[in-house]
CSV table of N, CA and C in Angstrom, one decimal:
chain,number,residue,atom,x,y,z
A,1,MET,N,41.6,-59.4,-34.6
A,1,MET,CA,41.6,-57.7,-34.3
A,1,MET,C,40.1,-57.0,-33.9
A,2,LYS,N,39.3,-57.9,-34.2
A,2,LYS,CA,37.9,-57.5,-33.9
A,2,LYS,C,37.8,-57.8,-32.6
A,3,LYS,N,38.3,-59.0,-31.9
A,3,LYS,CA,38.2,-59.3,-30.5
A,3,LYS,C,38.9,-58.2,-29.7
A,4,GLN,N,40.0,-57.8,-30.2
A,4,GLN,CA,40.7,-56.9,-29.3
A,4,GLN,C,40.0,-55.3,-29.3
A,5,LEU,N,39.3,-55.0,-30.3
A,5,LEU,CA,38.4,-53.8,-30.4
A,5,LEU,C,37.3,-54.0,-29.4
A,6,CYS,N,36.6,-55.1,-29.3
A,6,CYS,CA,35.6,-55.2,-28.7
A,6,CYS,C,35.8,-55.5,-27.2
A,7,LEU,N,37.2,-56.1,-26.8
A,7,LEU,CA,37.6,-56.1,-25.5
A,7,LEU,C,37.9,-54.7,-24.9
A,8,ALA,N,38.5,-53.9,-25.9
A,8,ALA,CA,39.0,-52.5,-25.6
A,8,ALA,C,37.7,-51.9,-25.2
A,9,GLY,N,36.7,-51.9,-26.1
A,9,GLY,CA,35.6,-51.2,-25.8
A,9,GLY,C,34.7,-51.4,-24.6
A,10,LEU,N,34.7,-52.8,-24.3
A,10,LEU,CA,34.0,-53.4,-23.1
A,10,LEU,C,34.7,-52.6,-21.8
A,11,MET,N,36.2,-52.7,-21.9
A,11,MET,CA,37.0,-52.2,-20.6
A,11,MET,C,36.6,-50.7,-20.5
A,12,LEU,N,36.6,-50.0,-21.7
A,12,LEU,CA,36.3,-48.5,-21.5
A,12,LEU,C,34.8,-48.3,-21.0
A,13,ILE,N,34.1,-49.1,-21.3
A,13,ILE,CA,32.5,-48.8,-20.8
A,13,ILE,C,32.5,-49.2,-19.3
A,14,ALA,N,33.4,-50.2,-19.0
A,14,ALA,CA,33.3,-50.8,-17.6
A,14,ALA,C,34.1,-49.5,-16.6
A,15,SER,N,35.3,-49.2,-17.1
A,15,SER,CA,36.0,-48.1,-16.4
A,15,SER,C,35.0,-46.8,-16.3
A,16,ALA,N,34.3,-46.5,-17.3
A,16,ALA,CA,33.2,-45.4,-17.0
A,16,ALA,C,32.4,-45.5,-16.0
A,17,GLY,N,31.7,-46.8,-15.9
A,17,GLY,CA,30.7,-47.3,-14.9
A,17,GLY,C,31.5,-47.4,-13.7
A,18,PHE,N,32.6,-47.8,-13.3
A,18,PHE,CA,33.3,-47.7,-12.1
A,18,PHE,C,33.4,-46.2,-11.5
A,19,ALA,N,33.9,-45.5,-12.7
A,19,ALA,CA,34.3,-44.0,-12.2
A,19,ALA,C,33.0,-43.3,-12.1
A,20,ALA,N,31.9,-43.6,-12.4
A,20,ALA,CA,30.7,-42.8,-12.0
A,20,ALA,C,30.2,-43.5,-10.8
A,21,GLU,N,30.4,-44.6,-10.2
A,21,GLU,CA,30.0,-45.3,-8.9
A,21,GLU,C,30.7,-44.5,-7.7
A,22,ASN,N,31.9,-44.2,-8.1
A,22,ASN,CA,32.8,-43.6,-7.1
A,22,ASN,C,32.6,-42.1,-6.6
A,23,THR,N,31.9,-41.4,-7.6
A,23,THR,CA,31.6,-40.2,-7.4
A,23,THR,C,30.5,-39.9,-6.7
A,24,ALA,N,30.5,-39.3,-5.6
A,24,ALA,CA,29.2,-39.1,-4.7
A,24,ALA,C,28.8,-37.5,-5.1
A,25,PRO,N,27.3,-37.5,-5.1
A,25,PRO,CA,26.9,-36.2,-5.5
A,25,PRO,C,27.1,-35.3,-4.2
A,26,GLU,N,27.1,-34.0,-4.7
A,26,GLU,CA,27.5,-33.0,-3.5
A,26,GLU,C,26.1,-32.5,-2.9
A,27,ALA,N,26.3,-32.5,-1.6
A,27,ALA,CA,25.1,-32.1,-0.8
A,27,ALA,C,24.4,-30.8,-1.2
A,28,VAL,N,23.4,-30.5,-1.6
A,28,VAL,CA,22.5,-29.3,-2.1
A,28,VAL,C,22.1,-28.6,-0.9
A,29,PRO,N,22.7,-27.2,-0.7
A,29,PRO,CA,22.3,-26.4,0.4
A,29,PRO,C,20.8,-25.9,0.5
A,30,GLU,N,20.6,-25.6,1.5
A,30,GLU,CA,19.0,-25.5,1.8
A,30,GLU,C,18.7,-23.8,1.2
A,31,PRO,N,17.5,-23.8,0.8
A,31,PRO,CA,17.3,-22.5,0.2
A,31,PRO,C,17.2,-21.4,1.2
A,32,PRO,N,17.6,-20.1,0.8
A,32,PRO,CA,17.3,-19.1,2.1
A,32,PRO,C,16.0,-18.7,2.3
A,33,ASP,N,15.8,-18.4,3.5
A,33,ASP,CA,14.3,-17.9,3.8
A,33,ASP,C,14.0,-16.8,3.2
A,34,LEU,N,12.5,-16.5,2.7
A,34,LEU,CA,12.0,-15.4,2.0
A,34,LEU,C,12.2,-14.2,2.8
A,35,PRO,N,12.5,-13.2,2.1
A,35,PRO,CA,12.3,-11.9,2.9
A,35,PRO,C,11.0,-11.4,3.4
A,36,PRO,N,10.8,-10.7,4.4
A,36,PRO,CA,9.4,-10.3,4.8
A,36,PRO,C,8.9,-9.5,3.9
A,37,LYS,N,7.5,-9.6,3.6
A,37,LYS,CA,6.7,-8.6,2.7
A,37,LYS,C,6.8,-7.2,3.3
A,38,VAL,N,7.1,-6.3,2.1
A,38,VAL,CA,7.1,-4.9,2.3
A,38,VAL,C,5.7,-4.2,2.4
A,39,GLU,N,5.7,-3.5,3.1
A,39,GLU,CA,4.4,-2.8,3.4
A,39,GLU,C,4.7,-1.3,3.6
A,40,SER,N,4.6,-0.6,2.5
A,40,SER,CA,4.6,0.9,2.6
A,40,SER,C,3.8,1.7,3.3
A,41,GLY,N,2.7,1.4,3.5
A,41,GLY,CA,1.5,2.2,4.1
A,41,GLY,C,0.9,3.0,3.3
A,42,GLU,N,1.4,3.2,2.1
A,42,GLU,CA,0.7,4.2,1.1
A,42,GLU,C,-0.4,3.4,0.3
A,43,VAL,N,-1.3,4.2,0.2
A,43,VAL,CA,-2.4,3.6,-0.7
A,43,VAL,C,-2.0,3.7,-2.2
A,44,LEU,N,-2.2,2.5,-2.8
A,44,LEU,CA,-1.9,2.2,-4.0
A,44,LEU,C,-2.9,2.6,-5.2
A,45,GLU,N,-4.3,2.5,-4.5
A,45,GLU,CA,-5.3,2.7,-5.5
A,45,GLU,C,-5.7,4.2,-5.4
A,46,PRO,N,-6.3,4.8,-6.4
A,46,PRO,CA,-6.6,6.2,-6.4
A,46,PRO,C,-7.9,6.3,-5.6
A,47,GLU,N,-7.8,7.4,-4.8
A,47,GLU,CA,-9.0,7.8,-4.1
A,47,GLU,C,-9.9,8.6,-5.3
A,48,VAL,N,-11.2,8.3,-5.4
A,48,VAL,CA,-11.9,9.0,-6.6
A,48,VAL,C,-13.0,9.8,-5.6
A,49,ARG,N,-13.3,11.2,-5.9
A,49,ARG,CA,-14.3,11.9,-5.2
A,49,ARG,C,-15.1,12.4,-6.6
A,50,ILE,N,-16.4,12.1,-6.4
A,50,ILE,CA,-17.5,12.4,-7.4
A,50,ILE,C,-18.2,13.6,-6.9
A,51,ILE,N,-18.1,14.6,-7.7
A,51,ILE,CA,-19.1,15.9,-7.4
A,51,ILE,C,-20.1,16.0,-8.7
A,52,GLU,N,-21.3,16.0,-8.1
A,52,GLU,CA,-22.2,16.2,-9.1
A,52,GLU,C,-23.0,17.4,-9.2
A,53,SER,N,-23.4,18.2,-10.3
A,53,SER,CA,-24.3,19.5,-10.3
A,53,SER,C,-24.8,19.6,-11.3
A,54,GLU,N,-25.8,20.8,-11.6
A,54,GLU,CA,-26.8,20.7,-12.6
A,54,GLU,C,-25.9,20.8,-14.0
A,55,LYS,N,-24.8,21.3,-13.9
A,55,LYS,CA,-23.6,21.3,-15.3
A,55,LYS,C,-23.2,20.0,-15.7
A,56,GLY,N,-23.2,19.2,-14.8
A,56,GLY,CA,-22.5,17.8,-15.2
A,56,GLY,C,-21.8,17.0,-13.9
A,57,LYS,N,-20.8,16.2,-14.2
A,57,LYS,CA,-20.3,15.6,-12.7
A,57,LYS,C,-18.6,15.7,-13.1
A,58,LEU,N,-18.1,16.0,-11.9
A,58,LEU,CA,-16.7,15.8,-11.8
A,58,LEU,C,-16.2,14.6,-11.1
A,59,GLU,N,-15.2,14.0,-11.5
A,59,GLU,CA,-14.4,13.0,-10.7
A,59,GLU,C,-13.1,13.4,-10.7
A,60,GLU,N,-12.6,13.6,-9.3
A,60,GLU,CA,-11.4,13.8,-9.1
A,60,GLU,C,-10.6,12.7,-8.6
A,61,TYR,N,-9.5,12.0,-9.1
A,61,TYR,CA,-8.7,11.3,-8.9
A,61,TYR,C,-7.3,11.9,-8.3
A,62,SER,N,-7.2,11.2,-7.0
A,62,SER,CA,-6.0,11.6,-6.2
A,62,SER,C,-5.3,10.3,-5.7
A,63,ILE,N,-3.9,10.5,-5.4
A,63,ILE,CA,-3.2,9.6,-4.5
A,63,ILE,C,-2.4,10.6,-3.7
A,64,ASN,N,-2.5,9.9,-2.3
A,64,ASN,CA,-1.9,10.6,-1.3
A,64,ASN,C,-2.0,12.0,-1.1
A,65,GLY,N,-3.3,12.4,-1.4
A,65,GLY,CA,-3.7,13.9,-1.4
A,65,GLY,C,-3.7,14.4,-2.5
A,66,ARG,N,-3.0,14.2,-3.6
A,66,ARG,CA,-2.4,14.9,-4.9
A,66,ARG,C,-3.6,14.8,-5.7
A,67,VAL,N,-4.2,15.7,-6.3
A,67,VAL,CA,-5.2,15.4,-7.3
A,67,VAL,C,-4.2,15.3,-8.6
A,68,TYR,N,-4.2,14.2,-9.3
A,68,TYR,CA,-3.5,14.1,-10.7
A,68,TYR,C,-4.4,13.9,-11.8
A,69,MET,N,-5.7,13.6,-11.8
A,69,MET,CA,-6.5,13.9,-12.9
A,69,MET,C,-8.0,14.0,-12.4
A,70,VAL,N,-8.7,14.8,-13.4
A,70,VAL,CA,-10.2,14.9,-13.3
A,70,VAL,C,-11.0,14.6,-14.5
A,71,LYS,N,-12.0,13.9,-14.3
A,71,LYS,CA,-12.8,13.5,-15.4
A,71,LYS,C,-13.9,14.4,-15.5
A,72,VAL,N,-14.1,15.3,-16.5
A,72,VAL,CA,-15.2,16.2,-16.5
A,72,VAL,C,-16.3,15.8,-17.4
A,73,THR,N,-17.6,15.3,-17.0
A,73,THR,CA,-18.7,14.9,-17.8
A,73,THR,C,-19.7,15.9,-17.8
A,74,PRO,N,-19.7,16.7,-18.8
A,74,PRO,CA,-20.7,17.8,-18.8
A,74,PRO,C,-22.2,17.1,-19.4
A,75,GLN,N,-23.1,17.7,-18.9
A,75,GLN,CA,-24.6,17.4,-19.4
A,75,GLN,C,-24.6,17.3,-20.9
A,76,SER,N,-24.3,17.9,-21.6
A,76,SER,CA,-24.4,17.8,-23.0
A,76,SER,C,-22.8,17.8,-23.6
A,77,GLY,N,-22.7,17.0,-24.4
A,77,GLY,CA,-21.1,16.8,-25.0
A,77,GLY,C,-20.3,15.7,-24.4
A,78,PRO,N,-19.4,15.2,-25.0
A,78,PRO,CA,-18.6,14.1,-24.6
A,78,PRO,C,-17.7,14.5,-23.3
A,79,PRO,N,-17.4,13.6,-22.6
A,79,PRO,CA,-16.3,13.8,-21.1
A,79,PRO,C,-15.1,14.1,-21.7
A,80,TYR,N,-14.3,14.6,-21.0
A,80,TYR,CA,-12.9,15.1,-21.4
A,80,TYR,C,-12.2,15.0,-19.9
A,81,TYR,N,-11.0,14.9,-20.0
A,81,TYR,CA,-10.0,14.9,-18.8
A,81,TYR,C,-9.1,16.1,-18.6
A,82,LEU,N,-8.8,16.4,-17.5
A,82,LEU,CA,-8.0,17.3,-17.2
A,82,LEU,C,-6.7,16.4,-16.3
A,83,VAL,N,-5.4,16.6,-16.8
A,83,VAL,CA,-4.3,15.7,-16.4
A,83,VAL,C,-3.3,16.6,-15.9
A,84,ASP,N,-2.6,16.3,-14.8
A,84,ASP,CA,-1.3,16.9,-14.2
A,84,ASP,C,-0.2,16.3,-15.0
A,85,SER,N,0.1,16.5,-16.3
A,85,SER,CA,1.0,15.8,-17.1
A,85,SER,C,2.3,15.7,-16.6
A,86,ASN,N,2.7,16.9,-16.0
A,86,ASN,CA,4.2,17.1,-15.6
A,86,ASN,C,4.5,17.4,-13.9
A,87,GLY,N,3.7,17.1,-13.2
A,87,GLY,CA,3.6,16.9,-11.9
A,87,GLY,C,3.9,18.3,-11.0
A,88,ASP,N,3.3,19.5,-12.0
A,88,ASP,CA,3.4,20.6,-11.2
A,88,ASP,C,2.4,21.2,-10.3
A,89,GLY,N,1.1,20.4,-10.4
A,89,GLY,CA,0.0,20.7,-9.6
A,89,GLY,C,-1.1,21.5,-10.3
A,90,GLU,N,-0.6,21.7,-11.7
A,90,GLU,CA,-1.5,22.5,-12.5
A,90,GLU,C,-2.2,21.1,-13.6
A,91,LEU,N,-3.7,21.2,-13.6
A,91,LEU,CA,-4.1,20.2,-14.7
A,91,LEU,C,-4.2,21.0,-16.1
A,92,ASP,N,-3.9,20.1,-17.0
A,92,ASP,CA,-3.8,20.6,-18.4
A,92,ASP,C,-4.9,20.0,-19.1
A,93,THR,N,-5.2,20.4,-20.2
A,93,THR,CA,-6.0,19.7,-21.2
A,93,THR,C,-5.4,20.4,-22.6
A,94,ARG,N,-5.7,19.3,-23.5
A,94,ARG,CA,-5.1,19.7,-24.9
A,94,ARG,C,-6.3,19.2,-26.1
A,95,ARG,N,-7.2,20.0,-25.9
A,95,ARG,CA,-8.4,19.7,-26.8
A,95,ARG,C,-7.9,20.5,-28.2
A,96,ASP,N,-7.2,21.5,-28.2
A,96,ASP,CA,-6.7,22.2,-29.4
A,96,ASP,C,-5.7,21.4,-30.1
A,97,HIS,N,-5.1,20.5,-29.5
A,97,HIS,CA,-4.1,19.6,-30.2
A,97,HIS,C,-4.4,18.0,-30.4
A,98,PRO,N,-5.2,17.9,-31.2
A,98,PRO,CA,-5.6,16.4,-31.3
A,98,PRO,C,-4.4,15.6,-31.7
A,99,SER,N,-3.2,16.0,-32.3
A,99,SER,CA,-2.5,15.1,-32.6
A,99,SER,C,-1.6,14.4,-31.3
A,100,GLU,N,-1.8,15.2,-30.4
A,100,GLU,CA,-0.9,15.0,-29.0
A,100,GLU,C,-1.6,13.6,-28.4
A,101,ILE,N,-1.0,12.7,-28.0
A,101,ILE,CA,-1.6,11.5,-27.5
A,101,ILE,C,-1.4,11.4,-25.9
A,102,SER,N,-2.3,11.2,-25.3
A,102,SER,CA,-2.0,11.1,-23.7
A,102,SER,C,-1.6,9.5,-23.4
A,103,VAL,N,-0.4,9.5,-23.2
A,103,VAL,CA,0.2,8.2,-22.8
A,103,VAL,C,-0.2,7.9,-21.4
A,104,PRO,N,-0.5,6.6,-21.0
A,104,PRO,CA,-0.6,6.3,-19.8
A,104,PRO,C,0.6,6.3,-18.8
A,105,GLN,N,0.7,7.1,-17.8
A,105,GLN,CA,1.6,7.2,-17.1
A,105,GLN,C,1.6,6.8,-15.5
A,106,TRP,N,2.4,6.4,-14.8
A,106,TRP,CA,2.2,5.8,-13.5
A,106,TRP,C,3.3,6.4,-12.5
A,107,VAL,N,3.4,6.7,-11.3
A,107,VAL,CA,4.3,7.3,-10.5
A,107,VAL,C,4.9,5.7,-9.7
A,108,ILE,N,6.4,5.5,-10.1
A,108,ILE,CA,6.9,4.2,-9.6
A,108,ILE,C,7.4,4.8,-8.3
A,109,LEU,N,8.1,5.6,-8.0
A,109,LEU,CA,8.9,6.2,-6.9
A,109,LEU,C,8.8,7.7,-6.7
A,110,SER,N,8.2,8.1,-5.5
A,110,SER,CA,8.4,9.4,-5.3
A,110,SER,C,8.9,9.5,-3.8
A,111,TRP,N,9.5,10.7,-3.5
A,111,TRP,CA,10.0,11.1,-2.2
A,111,TRP,C,10.0,12.4,-1.8
């Protein structure tokens, strides 16, 4: 009985080896070419304009000609920011509401 089981096992292993030899691997297709690099022509970094006076310093941050933030650094006192938070063109400050947090925001797409 043991001889028959060993013989059957060897035949099973041999048949699996023959089946593996007969299968040819499929040809792997060539990868597609990379698409061309997209260049929009828009400036991705903000343009910073610094204005200094006797009262302090202003730093205007703009992208594509639109001012979206102004940092005001007075001669005495801490600096503060004026931010166009909703895109209407008016710069807002929230000194009287300390509970509101200014979340970083980026323009992903505009047209």
